[in-house]
Short mmCIF file of C-alpha atoms and ligand atoms in Angstrom, two decimals:
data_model
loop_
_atom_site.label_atom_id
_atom_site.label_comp_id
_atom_site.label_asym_id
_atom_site.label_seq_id
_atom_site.Cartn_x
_atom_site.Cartn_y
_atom_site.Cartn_z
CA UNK A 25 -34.86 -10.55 -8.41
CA UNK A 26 -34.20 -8.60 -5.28
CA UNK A 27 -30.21 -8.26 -4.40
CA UNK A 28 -29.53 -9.73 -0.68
CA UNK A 29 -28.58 -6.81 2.03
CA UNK A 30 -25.13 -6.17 2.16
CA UNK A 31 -23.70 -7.26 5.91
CA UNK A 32 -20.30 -5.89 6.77
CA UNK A 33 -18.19 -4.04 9.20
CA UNK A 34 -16.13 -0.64 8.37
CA UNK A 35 -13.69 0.86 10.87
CA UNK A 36 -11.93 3.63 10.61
CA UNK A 37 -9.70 4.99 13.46
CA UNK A 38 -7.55 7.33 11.72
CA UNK A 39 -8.39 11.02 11.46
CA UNK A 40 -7.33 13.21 8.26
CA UNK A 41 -5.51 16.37 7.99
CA UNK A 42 -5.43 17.24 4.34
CA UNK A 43 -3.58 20.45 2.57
CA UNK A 44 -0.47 21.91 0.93
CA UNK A 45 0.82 22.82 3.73
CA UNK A 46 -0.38 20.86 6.08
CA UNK A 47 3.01 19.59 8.06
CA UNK A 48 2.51 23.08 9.61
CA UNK A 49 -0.71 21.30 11.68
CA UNK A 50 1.83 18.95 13.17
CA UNK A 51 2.40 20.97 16.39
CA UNK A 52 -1.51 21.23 17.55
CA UNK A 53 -1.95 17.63 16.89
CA UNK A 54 0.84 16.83 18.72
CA UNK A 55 -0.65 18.80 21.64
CA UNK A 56 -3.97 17.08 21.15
CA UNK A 57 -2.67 13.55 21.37
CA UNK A 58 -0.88 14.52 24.70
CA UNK A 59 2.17 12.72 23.59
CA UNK A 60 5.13 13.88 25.81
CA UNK A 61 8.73 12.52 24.04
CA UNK A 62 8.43 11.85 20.44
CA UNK A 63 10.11 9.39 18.37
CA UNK A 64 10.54 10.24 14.60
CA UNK A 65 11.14 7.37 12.61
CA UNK A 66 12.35 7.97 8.69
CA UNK A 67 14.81 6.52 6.44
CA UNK A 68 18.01 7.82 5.10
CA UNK A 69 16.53 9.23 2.13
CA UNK A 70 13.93 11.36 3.57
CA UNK A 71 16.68 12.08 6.13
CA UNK A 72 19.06 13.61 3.26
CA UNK A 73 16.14 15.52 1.68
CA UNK A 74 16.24 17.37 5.01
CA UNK A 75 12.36 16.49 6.11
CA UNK A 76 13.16 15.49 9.37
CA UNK A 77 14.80 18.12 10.16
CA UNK A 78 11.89 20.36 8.57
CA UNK A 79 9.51 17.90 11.08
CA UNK A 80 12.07 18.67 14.10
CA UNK A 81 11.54 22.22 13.54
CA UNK A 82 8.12 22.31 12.91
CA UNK A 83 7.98 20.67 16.37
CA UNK A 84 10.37 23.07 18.18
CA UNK A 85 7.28 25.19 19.38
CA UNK A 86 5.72 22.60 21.39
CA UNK A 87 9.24 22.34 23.04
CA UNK A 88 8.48 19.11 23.00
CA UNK A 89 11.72 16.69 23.48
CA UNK A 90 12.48 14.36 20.45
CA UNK A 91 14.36 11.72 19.66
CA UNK A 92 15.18 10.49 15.79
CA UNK A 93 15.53 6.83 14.40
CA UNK A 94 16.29 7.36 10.46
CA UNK A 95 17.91 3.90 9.86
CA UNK A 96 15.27 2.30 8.37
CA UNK A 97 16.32 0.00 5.42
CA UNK A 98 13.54 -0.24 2.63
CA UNK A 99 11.65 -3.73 2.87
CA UNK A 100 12.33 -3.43 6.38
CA UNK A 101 13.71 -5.99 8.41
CA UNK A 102 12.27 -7.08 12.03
CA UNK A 103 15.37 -5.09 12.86
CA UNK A 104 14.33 -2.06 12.14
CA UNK A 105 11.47 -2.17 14.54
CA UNK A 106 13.05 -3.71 17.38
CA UNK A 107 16.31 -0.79 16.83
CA UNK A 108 13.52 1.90 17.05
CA UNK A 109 11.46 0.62 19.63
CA UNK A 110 15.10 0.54 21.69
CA UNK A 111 15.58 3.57 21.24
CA UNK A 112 11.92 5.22 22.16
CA UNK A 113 12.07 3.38 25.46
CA UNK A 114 15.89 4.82 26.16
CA UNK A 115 14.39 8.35 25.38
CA UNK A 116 10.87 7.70 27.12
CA UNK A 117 9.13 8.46 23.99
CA UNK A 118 5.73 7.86 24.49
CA UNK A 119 4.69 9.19 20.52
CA UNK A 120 5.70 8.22 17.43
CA UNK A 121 5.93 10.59 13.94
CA UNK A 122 6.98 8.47 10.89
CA UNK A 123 7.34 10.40 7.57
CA UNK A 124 8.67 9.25 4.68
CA UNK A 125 7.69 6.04 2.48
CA UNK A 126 5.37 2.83 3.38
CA UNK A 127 8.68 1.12 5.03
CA UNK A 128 9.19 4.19 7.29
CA UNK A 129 5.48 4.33 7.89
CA UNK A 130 5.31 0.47 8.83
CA UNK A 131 8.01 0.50 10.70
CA UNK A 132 6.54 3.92 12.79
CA UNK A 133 3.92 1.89 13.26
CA UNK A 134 5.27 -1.30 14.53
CA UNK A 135 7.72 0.39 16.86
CA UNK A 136 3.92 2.36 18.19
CA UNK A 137 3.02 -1.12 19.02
CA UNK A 138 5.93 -2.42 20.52
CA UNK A 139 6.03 0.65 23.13
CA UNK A 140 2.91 -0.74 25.12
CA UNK A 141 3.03 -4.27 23.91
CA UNK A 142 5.22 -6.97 25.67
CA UNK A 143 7.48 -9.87 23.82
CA UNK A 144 8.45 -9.10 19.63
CA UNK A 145 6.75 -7.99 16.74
CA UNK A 146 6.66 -11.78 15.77
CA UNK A 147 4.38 -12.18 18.46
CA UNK A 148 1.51 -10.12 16.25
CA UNK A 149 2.03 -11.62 13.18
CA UNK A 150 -1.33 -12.09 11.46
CA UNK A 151 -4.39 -10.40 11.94
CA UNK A 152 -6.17 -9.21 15.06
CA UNK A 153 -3.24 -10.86 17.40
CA UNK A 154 -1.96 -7.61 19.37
CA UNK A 155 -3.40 -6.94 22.72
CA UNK A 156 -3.11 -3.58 23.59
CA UNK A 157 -3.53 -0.38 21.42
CA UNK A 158 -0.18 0.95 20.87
CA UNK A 159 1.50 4.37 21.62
CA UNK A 160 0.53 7.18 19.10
CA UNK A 161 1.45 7.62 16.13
CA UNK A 162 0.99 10.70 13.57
CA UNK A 163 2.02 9.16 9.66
CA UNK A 164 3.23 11.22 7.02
CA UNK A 165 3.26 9.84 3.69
CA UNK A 166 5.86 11.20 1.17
CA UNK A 167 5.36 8.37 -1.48
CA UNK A 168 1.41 8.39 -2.93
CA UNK A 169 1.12 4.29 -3.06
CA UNK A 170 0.94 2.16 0.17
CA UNK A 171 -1.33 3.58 2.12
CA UNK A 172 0.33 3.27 5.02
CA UNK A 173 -1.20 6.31 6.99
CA UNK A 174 -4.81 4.72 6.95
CA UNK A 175 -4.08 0.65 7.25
CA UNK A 176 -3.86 -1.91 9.77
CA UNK A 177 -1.05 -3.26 8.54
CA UNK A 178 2.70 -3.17 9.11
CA UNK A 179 5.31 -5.38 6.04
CA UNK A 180 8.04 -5.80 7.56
CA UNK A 181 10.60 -8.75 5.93
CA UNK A 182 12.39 -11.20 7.97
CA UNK A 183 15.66 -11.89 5.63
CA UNK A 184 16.80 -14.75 7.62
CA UNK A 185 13.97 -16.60 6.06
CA UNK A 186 13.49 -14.39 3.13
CA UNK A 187 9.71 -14.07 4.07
CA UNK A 188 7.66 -11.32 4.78
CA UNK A 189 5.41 -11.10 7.59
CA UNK A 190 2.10 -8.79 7.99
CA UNK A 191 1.02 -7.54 11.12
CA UNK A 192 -2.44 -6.52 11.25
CA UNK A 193 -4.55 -4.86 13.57
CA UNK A 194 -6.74 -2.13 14.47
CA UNK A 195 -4.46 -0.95 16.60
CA UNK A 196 -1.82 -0.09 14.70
CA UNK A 197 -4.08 1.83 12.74
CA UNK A 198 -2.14 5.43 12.90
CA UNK A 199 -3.96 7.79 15.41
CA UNK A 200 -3.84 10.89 12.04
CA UNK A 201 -2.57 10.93 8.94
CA UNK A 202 -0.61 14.20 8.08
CA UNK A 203 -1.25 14.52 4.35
CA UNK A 204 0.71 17.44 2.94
CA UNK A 205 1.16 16.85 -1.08
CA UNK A 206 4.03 19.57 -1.15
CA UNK A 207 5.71 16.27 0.86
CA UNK A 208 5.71 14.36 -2.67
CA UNK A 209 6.42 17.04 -5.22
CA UNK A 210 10.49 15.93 -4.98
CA UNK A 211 9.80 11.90 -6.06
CA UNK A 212 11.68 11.03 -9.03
CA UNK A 213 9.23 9.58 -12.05
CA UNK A 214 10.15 6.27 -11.67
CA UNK A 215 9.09 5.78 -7.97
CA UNK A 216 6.05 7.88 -8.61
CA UNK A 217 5.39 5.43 -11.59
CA UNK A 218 5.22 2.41 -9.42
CA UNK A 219 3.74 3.83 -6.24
CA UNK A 220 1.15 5.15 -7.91
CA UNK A 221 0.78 1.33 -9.53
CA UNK A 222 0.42 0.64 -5.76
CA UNK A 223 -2.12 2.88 -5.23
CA UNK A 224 -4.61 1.80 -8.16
CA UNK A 225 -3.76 -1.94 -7.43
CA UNK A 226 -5.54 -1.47 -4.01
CA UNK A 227 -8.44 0.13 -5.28
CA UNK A 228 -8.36 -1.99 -8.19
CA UNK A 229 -8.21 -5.52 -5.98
CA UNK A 230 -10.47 -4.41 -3.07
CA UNK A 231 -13.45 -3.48 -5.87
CA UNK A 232 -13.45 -6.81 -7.54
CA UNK A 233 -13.06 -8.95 -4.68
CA UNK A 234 -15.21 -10.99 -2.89
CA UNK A 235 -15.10 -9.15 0.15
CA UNK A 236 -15.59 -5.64 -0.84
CA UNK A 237 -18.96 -4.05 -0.09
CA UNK A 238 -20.82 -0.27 -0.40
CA UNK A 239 -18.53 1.72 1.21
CA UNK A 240 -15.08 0.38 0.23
CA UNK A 241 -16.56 0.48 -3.51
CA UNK A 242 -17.67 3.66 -3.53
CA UNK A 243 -13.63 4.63 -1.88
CA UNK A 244 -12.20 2.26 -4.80
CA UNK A 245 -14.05 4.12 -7.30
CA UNK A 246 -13.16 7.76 -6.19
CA UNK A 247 -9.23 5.86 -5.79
CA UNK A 248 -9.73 4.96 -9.21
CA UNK A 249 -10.87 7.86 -10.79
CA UNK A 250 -7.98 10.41 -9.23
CA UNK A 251 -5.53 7.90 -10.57
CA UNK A 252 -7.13 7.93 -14.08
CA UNK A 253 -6.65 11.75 -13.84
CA UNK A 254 -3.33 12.15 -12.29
CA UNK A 255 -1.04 9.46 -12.67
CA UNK A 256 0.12 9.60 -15.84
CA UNK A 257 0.89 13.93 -14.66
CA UNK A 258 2.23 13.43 -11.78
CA UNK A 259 4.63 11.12 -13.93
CA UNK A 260 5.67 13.55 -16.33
CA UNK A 261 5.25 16.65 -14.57
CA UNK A 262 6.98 16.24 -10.95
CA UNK A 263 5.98 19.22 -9.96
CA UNK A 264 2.65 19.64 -10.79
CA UNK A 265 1.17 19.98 -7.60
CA UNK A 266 -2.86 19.09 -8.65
CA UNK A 267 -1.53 16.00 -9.80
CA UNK A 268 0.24 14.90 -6.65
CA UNK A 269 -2.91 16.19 -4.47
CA UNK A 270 -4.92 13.75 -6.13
CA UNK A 271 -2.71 11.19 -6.47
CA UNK A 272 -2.13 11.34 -2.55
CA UNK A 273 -5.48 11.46 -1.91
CA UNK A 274 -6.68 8.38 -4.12
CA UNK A 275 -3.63 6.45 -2.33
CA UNK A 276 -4.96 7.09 1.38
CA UNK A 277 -8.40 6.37 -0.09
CA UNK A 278 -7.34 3.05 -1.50
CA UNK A 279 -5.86 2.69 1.72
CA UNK A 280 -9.43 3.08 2.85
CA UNK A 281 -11.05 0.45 0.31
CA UNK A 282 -9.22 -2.29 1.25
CA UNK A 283 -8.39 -1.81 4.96
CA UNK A 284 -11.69 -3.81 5.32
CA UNK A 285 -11.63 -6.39 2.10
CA UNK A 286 -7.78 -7.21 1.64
CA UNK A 287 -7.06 -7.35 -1.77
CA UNK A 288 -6.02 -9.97 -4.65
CA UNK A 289 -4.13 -12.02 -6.37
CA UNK A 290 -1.48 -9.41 -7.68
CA UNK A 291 -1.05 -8.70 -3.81
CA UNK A 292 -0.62 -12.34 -2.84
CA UNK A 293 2.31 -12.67 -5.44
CA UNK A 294 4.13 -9.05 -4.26
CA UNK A 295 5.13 -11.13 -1.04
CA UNK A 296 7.20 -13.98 -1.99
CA UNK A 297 8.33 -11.76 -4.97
CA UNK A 298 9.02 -8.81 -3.18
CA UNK A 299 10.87 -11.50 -0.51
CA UNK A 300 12.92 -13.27 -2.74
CA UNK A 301 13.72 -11.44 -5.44
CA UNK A 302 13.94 -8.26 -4.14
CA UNK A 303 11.00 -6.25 -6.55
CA UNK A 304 9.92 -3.09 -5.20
CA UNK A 305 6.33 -3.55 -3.75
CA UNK A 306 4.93 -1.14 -6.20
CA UNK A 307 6.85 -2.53 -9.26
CA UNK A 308 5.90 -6.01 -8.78
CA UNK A 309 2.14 -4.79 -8.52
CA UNK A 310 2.28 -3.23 -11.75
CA UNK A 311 4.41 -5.68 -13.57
CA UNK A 312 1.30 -8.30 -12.86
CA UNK A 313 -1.63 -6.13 -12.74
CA UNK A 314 -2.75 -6.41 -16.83
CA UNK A 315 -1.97 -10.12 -16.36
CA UNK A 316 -4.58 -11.01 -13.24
CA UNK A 317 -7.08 -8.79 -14.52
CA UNK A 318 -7.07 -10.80 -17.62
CA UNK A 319 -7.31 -14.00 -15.71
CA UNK A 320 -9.79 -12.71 -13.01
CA UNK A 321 -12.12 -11.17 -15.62
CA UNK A 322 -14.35 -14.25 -15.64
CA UNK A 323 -15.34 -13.70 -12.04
CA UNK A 324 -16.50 -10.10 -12.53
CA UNK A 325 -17.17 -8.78 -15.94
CA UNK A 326 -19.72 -5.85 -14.91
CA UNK A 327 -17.23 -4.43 -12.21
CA UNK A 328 -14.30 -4.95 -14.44
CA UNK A 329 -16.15 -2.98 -17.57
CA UNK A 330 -16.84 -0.04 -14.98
CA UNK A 331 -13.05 0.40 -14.42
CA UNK A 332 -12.83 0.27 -18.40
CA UNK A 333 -14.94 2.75 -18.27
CA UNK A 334 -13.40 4.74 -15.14
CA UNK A 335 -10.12 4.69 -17.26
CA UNK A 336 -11.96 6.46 -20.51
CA UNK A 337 -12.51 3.41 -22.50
CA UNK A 338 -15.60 3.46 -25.08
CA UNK A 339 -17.32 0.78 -23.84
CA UNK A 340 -20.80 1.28 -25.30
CA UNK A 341 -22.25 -0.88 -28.49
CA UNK A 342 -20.00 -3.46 -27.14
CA UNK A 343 -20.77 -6.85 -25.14
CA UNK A 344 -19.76 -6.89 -21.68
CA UNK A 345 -16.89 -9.12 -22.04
CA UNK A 346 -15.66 -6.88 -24.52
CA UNK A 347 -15.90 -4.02 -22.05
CA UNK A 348 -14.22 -5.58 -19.36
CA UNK A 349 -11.59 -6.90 -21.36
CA UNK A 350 -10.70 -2.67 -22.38
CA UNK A 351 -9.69 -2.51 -18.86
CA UNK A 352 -6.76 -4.35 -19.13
CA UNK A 353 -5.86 -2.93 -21.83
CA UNK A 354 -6.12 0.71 -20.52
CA UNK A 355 -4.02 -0.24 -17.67
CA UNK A 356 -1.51 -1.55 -20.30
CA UNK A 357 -1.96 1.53 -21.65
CA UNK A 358 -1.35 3.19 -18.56
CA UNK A 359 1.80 1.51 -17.47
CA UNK A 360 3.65 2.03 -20.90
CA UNK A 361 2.47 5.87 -20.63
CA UNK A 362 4.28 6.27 -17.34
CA UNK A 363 7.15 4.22 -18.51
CA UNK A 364 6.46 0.87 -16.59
CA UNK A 365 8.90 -2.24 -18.93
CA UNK A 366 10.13 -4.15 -16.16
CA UNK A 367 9.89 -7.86 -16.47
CA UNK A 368 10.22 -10.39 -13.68
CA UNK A 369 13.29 -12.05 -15.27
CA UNK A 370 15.29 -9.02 -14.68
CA UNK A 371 14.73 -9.38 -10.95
CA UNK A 372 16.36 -13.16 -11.20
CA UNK A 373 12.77 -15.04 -11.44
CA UNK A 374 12.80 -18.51 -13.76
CA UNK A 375 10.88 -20.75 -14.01
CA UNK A 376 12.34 -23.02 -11.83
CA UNK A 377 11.33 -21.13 -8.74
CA UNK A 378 7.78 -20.78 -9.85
CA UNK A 379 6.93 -23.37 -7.51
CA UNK A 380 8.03 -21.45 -4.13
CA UNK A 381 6.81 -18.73 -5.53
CA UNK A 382 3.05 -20.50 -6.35
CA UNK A 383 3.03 -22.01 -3.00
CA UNK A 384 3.83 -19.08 -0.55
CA UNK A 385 1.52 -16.62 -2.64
CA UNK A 386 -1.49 -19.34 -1.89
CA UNK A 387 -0.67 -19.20 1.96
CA UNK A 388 -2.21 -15.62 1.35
CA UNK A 389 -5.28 -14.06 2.41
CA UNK A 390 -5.56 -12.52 -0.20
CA UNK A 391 -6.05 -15.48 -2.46
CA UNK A 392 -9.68 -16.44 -0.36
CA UNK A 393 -10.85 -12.94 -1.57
CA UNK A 394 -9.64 -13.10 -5.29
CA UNK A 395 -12.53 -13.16 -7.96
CA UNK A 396 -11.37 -15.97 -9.39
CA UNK A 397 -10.17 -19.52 -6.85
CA UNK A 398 -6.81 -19.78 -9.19
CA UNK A 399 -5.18 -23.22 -9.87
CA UNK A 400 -1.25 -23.68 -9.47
CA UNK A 401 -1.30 -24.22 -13.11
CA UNK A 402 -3.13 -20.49 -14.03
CA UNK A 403 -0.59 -18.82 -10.98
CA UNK A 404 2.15 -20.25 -12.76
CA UNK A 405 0.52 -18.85 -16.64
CA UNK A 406 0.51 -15.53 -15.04
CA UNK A 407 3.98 -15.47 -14.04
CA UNK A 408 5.33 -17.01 -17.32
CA UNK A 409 3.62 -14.21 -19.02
CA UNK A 410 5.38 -11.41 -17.32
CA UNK A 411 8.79 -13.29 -17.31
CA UNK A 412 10.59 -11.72 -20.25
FE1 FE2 B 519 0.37 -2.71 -1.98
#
């Protein structure tokens, strides 16, 4: 039986600059995007580890004038943007350099957006709703998880309403992504545990989901295969720079998977648990992975025996439902390796909020995409499962 031709679109508008090392490219790119006044947006952390200073002298020899916005709060609020974006327009900054985390990175590129677009970043919530490409902006990952650098997407929270709200688009798409793994070797273990959870749940969710097609497979399998390698290194051994190369790299080519396919159920949870309880984005991922693989597994046995497979499992001389059920248990493997306990009762979930919880995850889009069309009562079996 012939297979029907794949039909899809792929976009990519970011360019790549790769290397240890490579903040030092910052000035020439700078130059080539013919940004006058730049904005650098980070938060207080990478402020304190001195890397926007290291970014404000890197920049000195364009003598190119710069303002800095470091106030951004992790899980950013709407705030955030609209502070930076006031202060960019004060200074006539017409380029924007975020470095630091995915909230830095989101907000960067919100606060892009919001230099050439009229009204609020509520305006563009959803996908495809801004009008006008937005100002520049060069993204420098120090976390290897979200992505940020390659996506379309800006998470910002509202905590009046204890939402979060997504703003996609092509144009806020970072104009290059400054990859320099030296930027990551400094990440405690635990936040390199759970970004890196982050990372593999993109590549993970974009290559069983409906949506995904050649080219975002082939990136989710290269994503996967890094992490397989690396993670459980760059966990133990901080400094290990090969580990943190490839574990950057297989985040921004996650990033790359599922900038085109969304991603899952897992993902449709993180945003009213990430909201209301407060999770970290890449904890919350990892806390649920094992548990949505095992329900999705129906929906895609041969794709979820390949990341068995992908993640060392023996998987010959056994049925296919036997192989695809090793890859949950390598990834439980995997998250008790890099030291990965939490339960979602520790964050303040019971079971009496499941219901919130059930019905803001299924206003997702990533729940469309998800292998498996889940009920209330199997959302609801997941979360019980990871309560305690
Ligand atoms: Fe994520």
């Amino acid at each position: 039986m012939t297979q029907p031709i794949p039909s899809f679109s792929y976009h990519l508008p970011t360019a790549i600059e790769f290397g240890h090392g490579a903040l030092a490219r910052l000035p020439a790119l700078a130059r080539g995007l013919g940004g006058q006044r730049a904005l650098i947006v980070g938060d207080p952390g990478v402020e304190r580890a001195g890397l926007v200073g290291r970014i404000a002298d890197v920049l000195s020899q364009t003598e190119m004038p710069i303002a800095i916005f470091t106030d951004v709060e992790s899980d950013p609020d709407i705030r955030s943007v609209e502070q930076g974006t006031a202060i960019a327009k004060a200074e006539r900054c017409d380029f924007v350099i975020g470095i630091g985390g995915g909230s830095a990175l989101d907000t960067a590129k919100a606060i892009g957006l919001m230099l050439t677009n009229a009204g609020t970043i509520r305006d563009y919530v959803g996908i495809n709703k801004v009008p006008q490409p937005g100002a520049p902006v060069v993204a420098i990952p120090t976390t290897a998880g979200t992505g940020s650098e390659m996506t379309i997407w800006s998470v910002l929270s509202d905590k009046a309403q204890q939402v979060k709200i997504s703003v996609g688009s092509t144009y806020n798409c970072p104009r290059v992504a400054l990859l320099d793994p030296g930027l990551t070797l400094s990440l405690p273990p635990h936040t390199t545990a759970a970004t890196g959870m982050d990372a593999l749940t993109h590549a993970l969710e974009s290559y069983v989901n409906r949506a995904t097609q050649p080219i975002s497979e082939a990136m989710s399998v290269q994503a996967m295969t890094l992490i397989a390698r690396s993670l459980r290194v760059a966990v133990a051994q901080g400094d290990n720079l090969q580990a943190r190369a490839d574990m950057l790299l297989a985040s921004t080519i996650a990033a790359m998977a599922f900038n085109s396919t969304r991603l899952g159920l897992v993902h449709a949870f993180a945003m009213p648990l990430g909201a209301k309880f407060h999770i970290p984005h890449g904890l919350v991922n990892a806390i649920l992975l094992p548990a949505v693989m095992r329900y999705n597994l129906p929906g895609n046995l041969p794709k979820y025996a390949h990341i068995a497979e992908i993640f060392g499992e023996r998987v010959e001389n056994r049925s296919l439902r036997a192989a695809a059920e090793r890859s949950v248990e390598a990834i439980e493997q995997l998250k008790q390796d890099i030291g990965i306990t939490a339960k979602l009762s520790a964050f303040g979930l019971s079971e009496d909020r499941f219901d919130e919880v059930v019905d803001e995850a299924l206003q997702s889009g990533n729940v469309p995409v998800n292998p498996r069309q889940p009920t209330r009562e199997a959302m609801k079996a997941i979360l019980r499962a990871e309560l305690e």
